[in-house]
Amino acid sequence: MEGDLERILLSRQQIAGRVHELGQEIAQTYKGGESDGITLVTILSGALIFVADLIRHLPFRMKIGLITVSSYRGATTQSKGSQLQQDLNVQVTGRHVLIVDDILDTGGTLRLVRERLAVCQPKSLRTCVLLRKPGKAPPDVQAEFVGFDIEDKFVVGYGLDYNDHYRNLPDIGILRREFYAIT
Ligand code: XMP
C-alpha cells in the first residue's frame, strides 16, 4: 500500500503526538461541563480511527454518537455533494456536542451534519477535525479544533480512503495520481 503513495505527509508519530495535544485542548475547553453531558458525534467512516485514538486522551465521561455521511467520491477524488446515509443514533438535546471528522475540505459534510444536529437543540455544538485544507470551506463552516492544516492534495490513510481502500494505512500520505481512476 505504501507504494501507492507519492509521499507520506504525516507520519504515525506526528499524528499520535498531535492527537494527544488535541485531547488536552478539548479537555481544557470542556472542563466542568461533564455534569451537563458530553456527546462526541463521529462522522463515519473516515473519522473511525481518529476518534478511537482521540477519546483515549479525553479524561471525562462521555457518550459516543454515530452518523454516516457519503460525500459520493467513490472511485473519484471529487465530492459530488454530501448526503446523510445513516442518521444519528443517539439523543443530543440539551447536551454538549463535539462533532469529530477526519478532514474539513469543501465543508459540505460538516454543514450537513451541523444542520442535522442543530435541530436537536444541543447545549453547545463544536467541531474537531484531524485535517483541514485551508481556504476551501466557507467561513460559516469552520472547526474549533484542528489537528493539521494540509495542502490541497488528495490524502489517504489513518481512516481516510480512496474508493474505500487505504483506511488501514497507519500514516497519512498523498496518493499517486496513477491510482485515481477518474479525477
Ligand atoms: P468535504 O468536502 O465535504 O469533505 O469537506 C469531507 C469528507 O470528504 C472526504 N474527503 C477526503 N477523503 N482524502 C480522503 O480520503 C481527501 O483528501 C478528502 N477530502 C475530503 C472525507 O470523507 C471527509 O469526511
Tab-separated table of C-alpha atoms and ligand atoms in Angstrom:
chain	number	residue	atom	x	y	z
A	1	MET	CA	0.000	0.000	0.000
A	2	GLU	CA	2.816	2.424	0.846
A	3	GLY	CA	3.985	2.014	-2.766
A	4	ASP	CA	0.748	3.637	-3.959
A	5	LEU	CA	1.718	6.886	-2.236
A	6	GLU	CA	3.504	9.828	-3.824
A	7	ARG	CA	4.868	10.575	-0.341
A	8	ILE	CA	3.991	10.397	3.320
A	9	LEU	CA	2.586	13.709	4.528
A	10	LEU	CA	2.121	12.909	8.218
A	11	SER	CA	3.845	10.026	9.957
A	12	ARG	CA	2.131	7.882	12.583
A	13	GLN	CA	4.389	9.507	15.212
A	14	GLN	CA	3.351	13.029	14.150
A	15	ILE	CA	-0.307	12.015	14.180
A	16	ALA	CA	-0.055	10.398	17.622
A	17	GLY	CA	1.645	13.477	19.085
A	18	ARG	CA	-0.923	15.892	17.686
A	19	VAL	CA	-3.904	13.723	18.685
A	20	HIS	CA	-2.557	13.764	22.244
A	21	GLU	CA	-2.327	17.589	22.145
A	22	LEU	CA	-5.830	17.881	20.678
A	23	GLY	CA	-7.128	15.786	23.557
A	24	GLN	CA	-5.585	18.242	26.009
A	25	GLU	CA	-7.086	21.244	24.170
A	26	ILE	CA	-10.528	19.633	24.149
A	27	ALA	CA	-10.301	18.570	27.798
A	28	GLN	CA	-9.453	22.167	28.754
A	29	THR	CA	-12.467	23.524	26.841
A	30	TYR	CA	-14.944	21.079	28.358
A	31	LYS	CA	-13.579	21.308	31.904
A	32	GLY	CA	-16.556	21.315	34.263
A	33	GLY	CA	-19.105	20.550	31.525
A	34	GLU	CA	-19.404	16.892	32.381
A	35	SER	CA	-22.465	17.324	34.569
A	36	ASP	CA	-24.459	18.607	31.556
A	37	GLY	CA	-23.391	15.613	29.469
A	38	ILE	CA	-20.966	15.498	26.559
A	39	THR	CA	-21.553	13.552	23.356
A	40	LEU	CA	-18.937	13.025	20.663
A	41	VAL	CA	-20.654	12.609	17.313
A	42	THR	CA	-18.383	10.683	14.965
A	43	ILE	CA	-18.817	11.051	11.219
A	44	LEU	CA	-18.347	7.639	9.633
A	45	SER	CA	-16.445	6.090	8.125
A	46	GLY	CA	-13.459	8.436	7.793
A	47	ALA	CA	-13.218	9.507	11.459
A	48	LEU	CA	-13.279	5.938	12.803
A	49	ILE	CA	-9.583	5.618	13.626
A	50	PHE	CA	-9.131	9.237	14.681
A	51	VAL	CA	-11.965	9.118	17.227
A	52	ALA	CA	-10.742	5.813	18.655
A	53	ASP	CA	-7.369	7.386	19.418
A	54	LEU	CA	-8.745	10.779	20.478
A	55	ILE	CA	-11.180	9.537	23.120
A	56	ARG	CA	-8.390	7.788	24.983
A	57	HIS	CA	-6.908	11.241	25.639
A	58	LEU	CA	-10.184	12.672	26.972
A	59	PRO	CA	-10.431	12.292	30.738
A	60	PHE	CA	-14.178	12.868	31.149
A	61	ARG	CA	-17.376	10.823	30.993
A	62	MET	CA	-18.929	10.940	27.538
A	63	LYS	CA	-21.320	9.271	25.158
A	64	ILE	CA	-20.486	8.414	21.573
A	65	GLY	CA	-22.896	9.034	18.719
A	66	LEU	CA	-22.507	7.895	15.134
A	67	ILE	CA	-23.720	9.420	11.898
A	68	THR	CA	-22.841	8.231	8.401
A	69	VAL	CA	-22.431	10.685	5.553
A	70	SER	CA	-21.460	9.925	1.992
A	71	SER	CA	-19.623	12.578	0.021
A	72	TYR	CA	-20.055	10.443	-3.129
A	73	ARG	CA	-16.414	10.344	-4.040
A	74	GLY	CA	-16.333	6.595	-4.808
A	75	ALA	CA	-13.695	5.999	-7.461
A	76	THR	CA	-13.061	9.740	-7.850
A	77	THR	CA	-11.385	12.341	-5.682
A	78	GLN	CA	-14.083	14.960	-6.331
A	79	SER	CA	-17.022	15.403	-3.969
A	80	LYS	CA	-20.400	15.248	-5.691
A	81	GLY	CA	-22.221	16.644	-2.661
A	82	SER	CA	-22.785	15.182	0.784
A	83	GLN	CA	-25.757	13.073	1.738
A	84	LEU	CA	-26.888	11.519	5.018
A	85	GLN	CA	-26.599	7.732	4.729
A	86	GLN	CA	-27.410	6.745	8.295
A	87	ASP	CA	-28.959	9.121	10.791
A	88	LEU	CA	-27.647	9.906	14.259
A	89	ASN	CA	-28.172	7.012	16.671
A	90	VAL	CA	-28.382	8.978	19.971
A	91	GLN	CA	-30.353	11.851	21.552
A	92	VAL	CA	-28.306	15.049	21.869
A	93	THR	CA	-30.914	17.567	23.016
A	94	GLY	CA	-29.505	19.665	25.861
A	95	ARG	CA	-26.077	18.031	25.673
A	96	HIS	CA	-22.675	19.435	24.752
A	97	VAL	CA	-21.921	18.009	21.315
A	98	LEU	CA	-18.493	17.687	19.757
A	99	ILE	CA	-18.554	16.581	16.117
A	100	VAL	CA	-15.458	14.606	15.119
A	101	ASP	CA	-14.467	14.261	11.470
A	102	ASP	CA	-11.370	13.236	9.559
A	103	ILE	CA	-10.999	16.210	7.214
A	104	LEU	CA	-12.556	19.595	6.524
A	105	ASP	CA	-12.295	20.034	2.773
A	106	THR	CA	-15.094	21.884	0.928
A	107	GLY	CA	-17.207	21.894	4.097
A	108	GLY	CA	-20.239	20.171	2.550
A	109	THR	CA	-20.171	17.259	5.001
A	110	LEU	CA	-19.752	19.416	8.068
A	111	ARG	CA	-22.520	21.799	7.001
A	112	LEU	CA	-24.913	18.875	6.573
A	113	VAL	CA	-24.085	17.367	9.976
A	114	ARG	CA	-24.188	20.715	11.807
A	115	GLU	CA	-27.629	21.463	10.326
A	116	ARG	CA	-28.866	17.990	11.267
A	117	LEU	CA	-27.638	18.390	14.856
A	118	ALA	CA	-28.780	21.987	15.318
A	119	VAL	CA	-32.449	20.950	15.041
A	120	CYS	CA	-31.912	18.713	18.104
A	121	GLN	CA	-31.033	21.805	20.152
A	122	PRO	CA	-27.809	20.679	21.825
A	123	LYS	CA	-26.494	22.811	24.683
A	124	SER	CA	-23.370	23.579	22.640
A	125	LEU	CA	-22.056	22.470	19.263
A	126	ARG	CA	-18.363	22.372	18.363
A	127	THR	CA	-16.287	20.534	15.789
A	128	CYS	CA	-12.927	18.773	15.813
A	129	VAL	CA	-11.214	17.691	12.586
A	130	LEU	CA	-7.866	15.980	12.223
A	131	LEU	CA	-7.074	17.674	8.898
A	132	ARG	CA	-8.116	20.895	7.186
A	133	LYS	CA	-7.420	22.210	3.716
A	134	PRO	CA	-7.256	25.941	4.468
A	135	GLY	CA	-9.352	28.330	2.434
A	136	LYS	CA	-11.626	25.693	0.903
A	137	ALA	CA	-14.593	25.645	3.283
A	138	PRO	CA	-16.764	28.784	3.532
A	139	PRO	CA	-16.276	30.998	6.625
A	140	ASP	CA	-19.531	29.839	8.237
A	141	VAL	CA	-18.371	26.179	8.221
A	142	GLN	CA	-15.326	26.034	10.441
A	143	ALA	CA	-13.900	23.780	13.158
A	144	GLU	CA	-12.903	24.862	16.674
A	145	PHE	CA	-10.244	22.136	16.961
A	146	VAL	CA	-7.912	21.325	14.043
A	147	GLY	CA	-5.086	18.804	14.051
A	148	PHE	CA	-3.151	19.816	10.928
A	149	ASP	CA	-3.566	22.246	8.051
A	150	ILE	CA	-2.529	20.457	4.863
A	151	GLU	CA	-2.010	21.284	1.210
A	152	ASP	CA	-4.853	20.778	-1.260
A	153	LYS	CA	-3.931	17.232	-2.341
A	154	PHE	CA	-5.985	14.055	-2.047
A	155	VAL	CA	-4.778	12.205	1.029
A	156	VAL	CA	-5.378	8.669	2.328
A	157	GLY	CA	-4.571	6.630	5.430
A	158	TYR	CA	-5.463	6.736	9.145
A	159	GLY	CA	-9.148	6.250	8.255
A	160	LEU	CA	-9.184	8.291	5.049
A	161	ASP	CA	-9.949	6.304	1.928
A	162	TYR	CA	-9.860	6.270	-1.808
A	163	ASN	CA	-12.806	4.159	-3.013
A	164	ASP	CA	-12.839	2.508	0.460
A	165	HIS	CA	-9.182	1.450	0.316
A	166	TYR	CA	-6.184	2.623	2.357
A	167	ARG	CA	-8.087	3.337	5.614
A	168	ASN	CA	-5.754	0.917	7.405
A	169	LEU	CA	-2.537	2.747	6.472
A	170	PRO	CA	-1.022	3.948	9.784
A	171	ASP	CA	0.409	7.127	8.173
A	172	ILE	CA	-1.329	9.781	6.066
A	173	GLY	CA	0.014	10.158	2.545
A	174	ILE	CA	-0.679	11.710	-0.831
A	175	LEU	CA	-1.998	9.149	-3.297
A	176	ARG	CA	-0.066	8.859	-6.563
A	177	ARG	CA	-2.049	10.235	-9.481
A	178	GLU	CA	-1.940	6.992	-11.477
A	179	PHE	CA	-4.108	5.418	-8.742
A	180	TYR	CA	-7.010	7.775	-9.399
A	181	ALA	CA	-9.453	6.044	-11.751
A	182	ILE	CA	-11.157	9.366	-12.512
A	183	THR	CA	-10.246	12.760	-11.052
B	1	XMP	P1	-15.986	17.937	2.394
B	1	XMP	O1	-15.522	18.349	1.014
B	1	XMP	O2	-17.454	17.655	2.454
B	1	XMP	O3	-15.235	16.579	2.623
B	1	XMP	O4	-15.490	18.893	3.469
B	1	XMP	C1	-15.478	15.859	3.745
B	1	XMP	C2	-15.417	14.387	3.513
B	1	XMP	O5	-14.925	14.014	2.224
B	1	XMP	C3	-13.889	13.100	2.320
B	1	XMP	N1	-12.634	13.764	1.868
B	1	XMP	C4	-11.492	13.150	1.673
B	1	XMP	N2	-11.179	11.867	1.801
B	1	XMP	N3	-8.971	12.350	1.160
B	1	XMP	C5	-9.909	11.477	1.542
B	1	XMP	O6	-9.603	10.296	1.690
B	1	XMP	C6	-9.185	13.671	0.985
B	1	XMP	O7	-8.287	14.437	0.624
B	1	XMP	C7	-10.537	14.084	1.252
B	1	XMP	N4	-11.140	15.273	1.203
B	1	XMP	C8	-12.424	15.036	1.608
B	1	XMP	C9	-13.835	12.708	3.779
B	1	XMP	O8	-14.614	11.568	3.986
B	1	XMP	C10	-14.452	13.841	4.516
B	1	XMP	O9	-15.134	13.486	5.706
